[in-house]
């Protein structure tokens, strides 16, 4: 089904189809890794029922692309701790209800002492429970489980490197999606202020508050991209571009936060019946256009317009219209505060376009 067909779907179904589409590569990675891990452990190493090898491969990959190195390490170390503690304790005190309590507590305590990762204590406890209930302590099966964990974790990382997600593409798409949302909200806010529609301004604020998961997703995908760029030779050439995208994460996050502040200021003015000056509304409208330019910059291929220089040029043109002298025509103190927040938002947009913070702030003063 093409993108136009997806857009014609009901919104609830469209969200689910998009979520599935974004997860297809991680799902394929998990499926391939699980099959390979079983093949290595069962057919090559001749382990009887090596169920933990495919489990370890899937857990080390998962649908989340971030922190796969750490997940694999926590998995392998946690299993080893659980087997060690389970063997030592069960050999001394036997099996039973209270013995399982002791084994789990000891394994988790040692795991927490070794490292603060969330997966380590869980894997240590589950491995210790298997030793205390199903697998005989000291038997070959318990040690094969540790080998299976190592096999599954390593194969998971190998598949992640050989069947990778483009490290830059996903982060670019995340950033573009956030900027697209802010573009639409800027235009909606300008229309609401012209109409002095308090409810419409509040709807913009509610939508802006709902963007934080998208910002968190951007940061997670940037982290995942760095891991892929390190692991996979196929994408070593993408490291430089990913670094440039990563540099926009903080400015985009700040832009989202400042846009919320702008909208809260606007809501306060609207609730008090203050009519925002038309030049101020024009700046908000222009900022919506800047978000569109920056969105296009994120999606543009190297060497294609608009590039960061093009985007910075457009932001500067709006900065000139948001200079401090505009405040001379603003009578309400809250409206003056709104202008200050808009100028802060413009600094964030200059930084998204590649300027350092000091240079972005200087642009405001150069255009007095």
mmCIF file of C-alpha atoms in Angstrom, residues 140-328:
data_model
loop_
_atom_site.group_PDB
_atom_site.id
_atom_site.type_symbol
_atom_site.label_atom_id
_atom_site.label_comp_id
_atom_site.label_asym_id
_atom_site.label_seq_id
_atom_site.Cartn_x
_atom_site.Cartn_y
_atom_site.Cartn_z
ATOM 1 C CA UNK A 140 26.461 -29.484 31.720
ATOM 2 C CA UNK A 141 23.061 -27.983 30.884
ATOM 3 C CA UNK A 142 23.572 -25.027 33.210
ATOM 4 C CA UNK A 143 26.919 -24.131 31.647
ATOM 5 C CA UNK A 144 25.522 -24.640 28.152
ATOM 6 C CA UNK A 145 22.930 -22.001 29.034
ATOM 7 C CA UNK A 146 25.721 -19.487 29.618
ATOM 8 C CA UNK A 147 27.264 -20.418 26.267
ATOM 9 C CA UNK A 148 23.847 -20.089 24.621
ATOM 10 C CA UNK A 149 23.523 -16.584 26.074
ATOM 11 C CA UNK A 150 26.923 -15.687 24.664
ATOM 12 C CA UNK A 151 26.031 -17.156 21.259
ATOM 13 C CA UNK A 152 22.668 -15.402 21.114
ATOM 14 C CA UNK A 153 24.050 -12.031 22.239
ATOM 15 C CA UNK A 154 26.937 -12.093 19.787
ATOM 16 C CA UNK A 155 24.761 -13.203 16.878
ATOM 17 C CA UNK A 156 22.281 -10.457 17.740
ATOM 18 C CA UNK A 157 25.026 -7.842 17.483
ATOM 19 C CA UNK A 158 26.349 -9.415 14.272
ATOM 20 C CA UNK A 159 22.930 -9.332 12.607
ATOM 21 C CA UNK A 160 22.446 -5.760 13.812
ATOM 22 C CA UNK A 161 25.687 -4.838 12.058
ATOM 23 C CA UNK A 162 25.026 -6.746 8.819
ATOM 24 C CA UNK A 163 21.301 -5.946 8.515
ATOM 25 C CA UNK A 164 21.322 -2.415 9.907
ATOM 26 C CA UNK A 165 18.877 0.440 9.948
ATOM 27 C CA UNK A 166 20.272 3.488 8.162
ATOM 28 C CA UNK A 167 21.617 5.421 11.177
ATOM 29 C CA UNK A 168 21.025 8.867 9.677
ATOM 30 C CA UNK A 169 17.704 8.274 7.917
ATOM 31 C CA UNK A 170 15.682 7.430 11.010
ATOM 32 C CA UNK A 171 17.016 10.403 12.988
ATOM 33 C CA UNK A 172 16.414 12.720 10.018
ATOM 34 C CA UNK A 173 12.842 11.497 9.777
ATOM 35 C CA UNK A 174 12.293 12.030 13.513
ATOM 36 C CA UNK A 175 13.633 15.586 13.374
ATOM 37 C CA UNK A 176 11.591 16.378 10.271
ATOM 38 C CA UNK A 177 8.442 15.061 11.930
ATOM 39 C CA UNK A 178 8.899 17.323 14.957
ATOM 40 C CA UNK A 179 9.585 20.358 12.771
ATOM 41 C CA UNK A 180 6.543 19.509 10.642
ATOM 42 C CA UNK A 181 4.361 19.486 13.758
ATOM 43 C CA UNK A 182 5.761 22.826 14.942
ATOM 44 C CA UNK A 183 5.172 24.301 11.487
ATOM 45 C CA UNK A 184 1.487 23.419 11.608
ATOM 46 C CA UNK A 185 1.116 24.571 15.211
ATOM 47 C CA UNK A 186 2.741 27.933 14.416
ATOM 48 C CA UNK A 187 0.216 28.582 11.657
ATOM 49 C CA UNK A 188 -2.630 27.433 13.924
ATOM 50 C CA UNK A 189 -1.429 29.746 16.699
ATOM 51 C CA UNK A 190 -1.261 32.736 14.354
ATOM 52 C CA UNK A 191 -4.813 32.080 13.136
ATOM 53 C CA UNK A 192 -6.067 31.654 16.700
ATOM 54 C CA UNK A 193 -4.501 34.950 17.795
ATOM 55 C CA UNK A 194 -5.999 36.823 14.856
ATOM 56 C CA UNK A 195 -9.404 35.401 15.771
ATOM 57 C CA UNK A 196 -8.772 35.960 19.518
ATOM 58 C CA UNK A 197 -9.967 32.373 19.981
ATOM 59 C CA UNK A 198 -8.971 31.232 23.462
ATOM 60 C CA UNK A 199 -10.028 27.620 22.866
ATOM 61 C CA UNK A 200 -7.988 27.405 19.661
ATOM 62 C CA UNK A 201 -4.880 28.742 21.432
ATOM 63 C CA UNK A 202 -5.380 26.188 24.190
ATOM 64 C CA UNK A 203 -5.624 23.387 21.601
ATOM 65 C CA UNK A 204 -2.296 24.504 20.149
ATOM 66 C CA UNK A 205 -0.761 24.422 23.626
ATOM 67 C CA UNK A 206 -2.143 20.926 24.304
ATOM 68 C CA UNK A 207 -0.743 19.663 21.005
ATOM 69 C CA UNK A 208 2.649 21.242 21.730
ATOM 70 C CA UNK A 209 2.754 19.545 25.121
ATOM 71 C CA UNK A 210 2.194 16.213 23.388
ATOM 72 C CA UNK A 211 5.392 16.445 21.336
ATOM 73 C CA UNK A 212 7.790 15.264 24.058
ATOM 74 C CA UNK A 213 7.604 11.556 23.087
ATOM 75 C CA UNK A 214 8.708 12.544 19.582
ATOM 76 C CA UNK A 215 11.677 14.453 21.004
ATOM 77 C CA UNK A 216 12.584 11.460 23.177
ATOM 78 C CA UNK A 217 12.329 9.232 20.103
ATOM 79 C CA UNK A 218 14.704 11.523 18.218
ATOM 80 C CA UNK A 219 17.303 11.261 20.971
ATOM 81 C CA UNK A 220 16.921 7.472 21.150
ATOM 82 C CA UNK A 221 17.340 7.101 17.394
ATOM 83 C CA UNK A 222 20.409 9.346 17.395
ATOM 84 C CA UNK A 223 21.948 7.132 20.077
ATOM 85 C CA UNK A 224 21.000 4.033 18.084
ATOM 86 C CA UNK A 225 22.461 5.571 14.942
ATOM 87 C CA UNK A 226 25.767 6.125 16.667
ATOM 88 C CA UNK A 227 25.849 2.468 17.669
ATOM 89 C CA UNK A 228 25.027 1.341 14.130
ATOM 90 C CA UNK A 229 27.657 3.703 12.742
ATOM 91 C CA UNK A 230 30.199 2.119 15.084
ATOM 92 C CA UNK A 231 29.202 -1.504 14.507
ATOM 93 C CA UNK A 232 28.382 -1.604 10.812
ATOM 94 C CA UNK A 233 31.046 -0.964 8.145
ATOM 95 C CA UNK A 234 28.152 -0.374 5.739
ATOM 96 C CA UNK A 235 27.424 2.946 7.436
ATOM 97 C CA UNK A 236 30.805 4.209 8.562
ATOM 98 C CA UNK A 237 30.505 6.882 5.867
ATOM 99 C CA UNK A 238 27.319 8.169 7.552
ATOM 100 C CA UNK A 239 29.025 9.092 10.801
ATOM 101 C CA UNK A 240 29.709 12.690 9.848
ATOM 102 C CA UNK A 241 26.124 13.303 8.765
ATOM 103 C CA UNK A 242 24.810 11.674 11.915
ATOM 104 C CA UNK A 243 27.017 13.938 14.034
ATOM 105 C CA UNK A 244 25.468 16.950 12.321
ATOM 106 C CA UNK A 245 21.965 15.626 12.959
ATOM 107 C CA UNK A 246 22.858 14.852 16.579
ATOM 108 C CA UNK A 247 23.965 18.471 17.012
ATOM 109 C CA UNK A 248 20.385 19.570 16.258
ATOM 110 C CA UNK A 249 18.788 17.451 19.002
ATOM 111 C CA UNK A 250 19.242 19.990 21.809
ATOM 112 C CA UNK A 251 18.177 23.017 19.697
ATOM 113 C CA UNK A 252 15.079 21.156 18.481
ATOM 114 C CA UNK A 253 14.237 20.147 22.039
ATOM 115 C CA UNK A 254 14.724 23.756 23.176
ATOM 116 C CA UNK A 255 12.617 25.012 20.263
ATOM 117 C CA UNK A 256 9.773 22.710 21.321
ATOM 118 C CA UNK A 257 10.010 23.960 24.901
ATOM 119 C CA UNK A 258 10.204 27.617 23.865
ATOM 120 C CA UNK A 259 7.249 27.179 21.515
ATOM 121 C CA UNK A 260 5.233 25.913 24.479
ATOM 122 C CA UNK A 261 6.250 28.991 26.467
ATOM 123 C CA UNK A 262 5.250 31.245 23.543
ATOM 124 C CA UNK A 263 1.873 29.529 23.372
ATOM 125 C CA UNK A 264 1.332 29.840 27.130
ATOM 126 C CA UNK A 265 2.103 33.577 26.875
ATOM 127 C CA UNK A 266 -0.314 33.882 23.980
ATOM 128 C CA UNK A 267 -2.995 32.005 25.922
ATOM 129 C CA UNK A 268 -2.597 34.371 28.864
ATOM 130 C CA UNK A 269 -2.985 37.403 26.602
ATOM 131 C CA UNK A 270 -6.046 35.927 24.907
ATOM 132 C CA UNK A 271 -7.669 35.068 28.227
ATOM 133 C CA UNK A 272 -7.227 38.683 29.360
ATOM 134 C CA UNK A 273 -8.724 40.001 26.156
ATOM 135 C CA UNK A 274 -5.473 41.589 24.945
ATOM 136 C CA UNK A 275 -5.209 41.786 21.160
ATOM 137 C CA UNK A 276 -1.726 40.745 20.061
ATOM 138 C CA UNK A 277 -0.213 43.243 17.620
ATOM 139 C CA UNK A 278 -0.392 42.166 13.977
ATOM 140 C CA UNK A 279 3.417 42.447 13.452
ATOM 141 C CA UNK A 280 3.848 39.969 16.318
ATOM 142 C CA UNK A 281 1.371 37.571 14.763
ATOM 143 C CA UNK A 282 3.195 37.938 11.440
ATOM 144 C CA UNK A 283 6.416 36.823 13.145
ATOM 145 C CA UNK A 284 4.652 33.734 14.506
ATOM 146 C CA UNK A 285 3.383 33.007 10.998
ATOM 147 C CA UNK A 286 6.884 33.490 9.579
ATOM 148 C CA UNK A 287 8.306 31.129 12.190
ATOM 149 C CA UNK A 288 5.966 28.476 10.829
ATOM 150 C CA UNK A 289 7.639 28.970 7.455
ATOM 151 C CA UNK A 290 11.046 28.608 9.096
ATOM 152 C CA UNK A 291 10.028 25.290 10.600
ATOM 153 C CA UNK A 292 9.097 24.131 7.095
ATOM 154 C CA UNK A 293 12.481 25.226 5.705
ATOM 155 C CA UNK A 294 14.317 23.418 8.493
ATOM 156 C CA UNK A 295 12.172 20.318 7.924
ATOM 157 C CA UNK A 296 13.131 20.337 4.250
ATOM 158 C CA UNK A 297 16.784 20.846 5.229
ATOM 159 C CA UNK A 298 16.654 17.724 7.408
ATOM 160 C CA UNK A 299 15.296 15.588 4.586
ATOM 161 C CA UNK A 300 17.484 17.028 1.806
ATOM 162 C CA UNK A 301 20.254 14.821 0.466
ATOM 163 C CA UNK A 302 23.843 16.140 0.740
ATOM 164 C CA UNK A 303 24.410 18.899 -1.777
ATOM 165 C CA UNK A 304 20.679 19.429 -2.363
ATOM 166 C CA UNK A 305 18.795 22.558 -1.251
ATOM 167 C CA UNK A 306 17.930 23.767 1.218
ATOM 168 C CA UNK A 307 21.244 23.363 3.025
ATOM 169 C CA UNK A 308 22.045 24.832 6.467
ATOM 170 C CA UNK A 309 23.281 28.070 4.892
ATOM 171 C CA UNK A 310 19.959 28.508 3.080
ATOM 172 C CA UNK A 311 18.026 27.822 6.267
ATOM 173 C CA UNK A 312 20.144 30.206 8.335
ATOM 174 C CA UNK A 313 19.594 32.944 5.741
ATOM 175 C CA UNK A 314 15.833 32.598 6.036
ATOM 176 C CA UNK A 315 15.944 32.613 9.837
ATOM 177 C CA UNK A 316 18.028 35.800 9.789
ATOM 178 C CA UNK A 317 15.397 37.502 7.642
ATOM 179 C CA UNK A 318 12.797 36.849 10.357
ATOM 180 C CA UNK A 319 15.232 37.897 13.079
ATOM 181 C CA UNK A 320 15.471 41.310 11.423
ATOM 182 C CA UNK A 321 11.714 41.706 11.828
ATOM 183 C CA UNK A 322 11.820 40.560 15.457
ATOM 184 C CA UNK A 323 14.433 43.097 16.559
ATOM 185 C CA UNK A 324 14.157 44.766 19.927
ATOM 186 C CA UNK A 325 12.786 48.021 18.472
ATOM 187 C CA UNK A 326 9.518 46.215 17.761
ATOM 188 C CA UNK A 327 8.898 46.334 21.509
ATOM 189 C CA UNK A 328 8.449 50.135 21.219
#
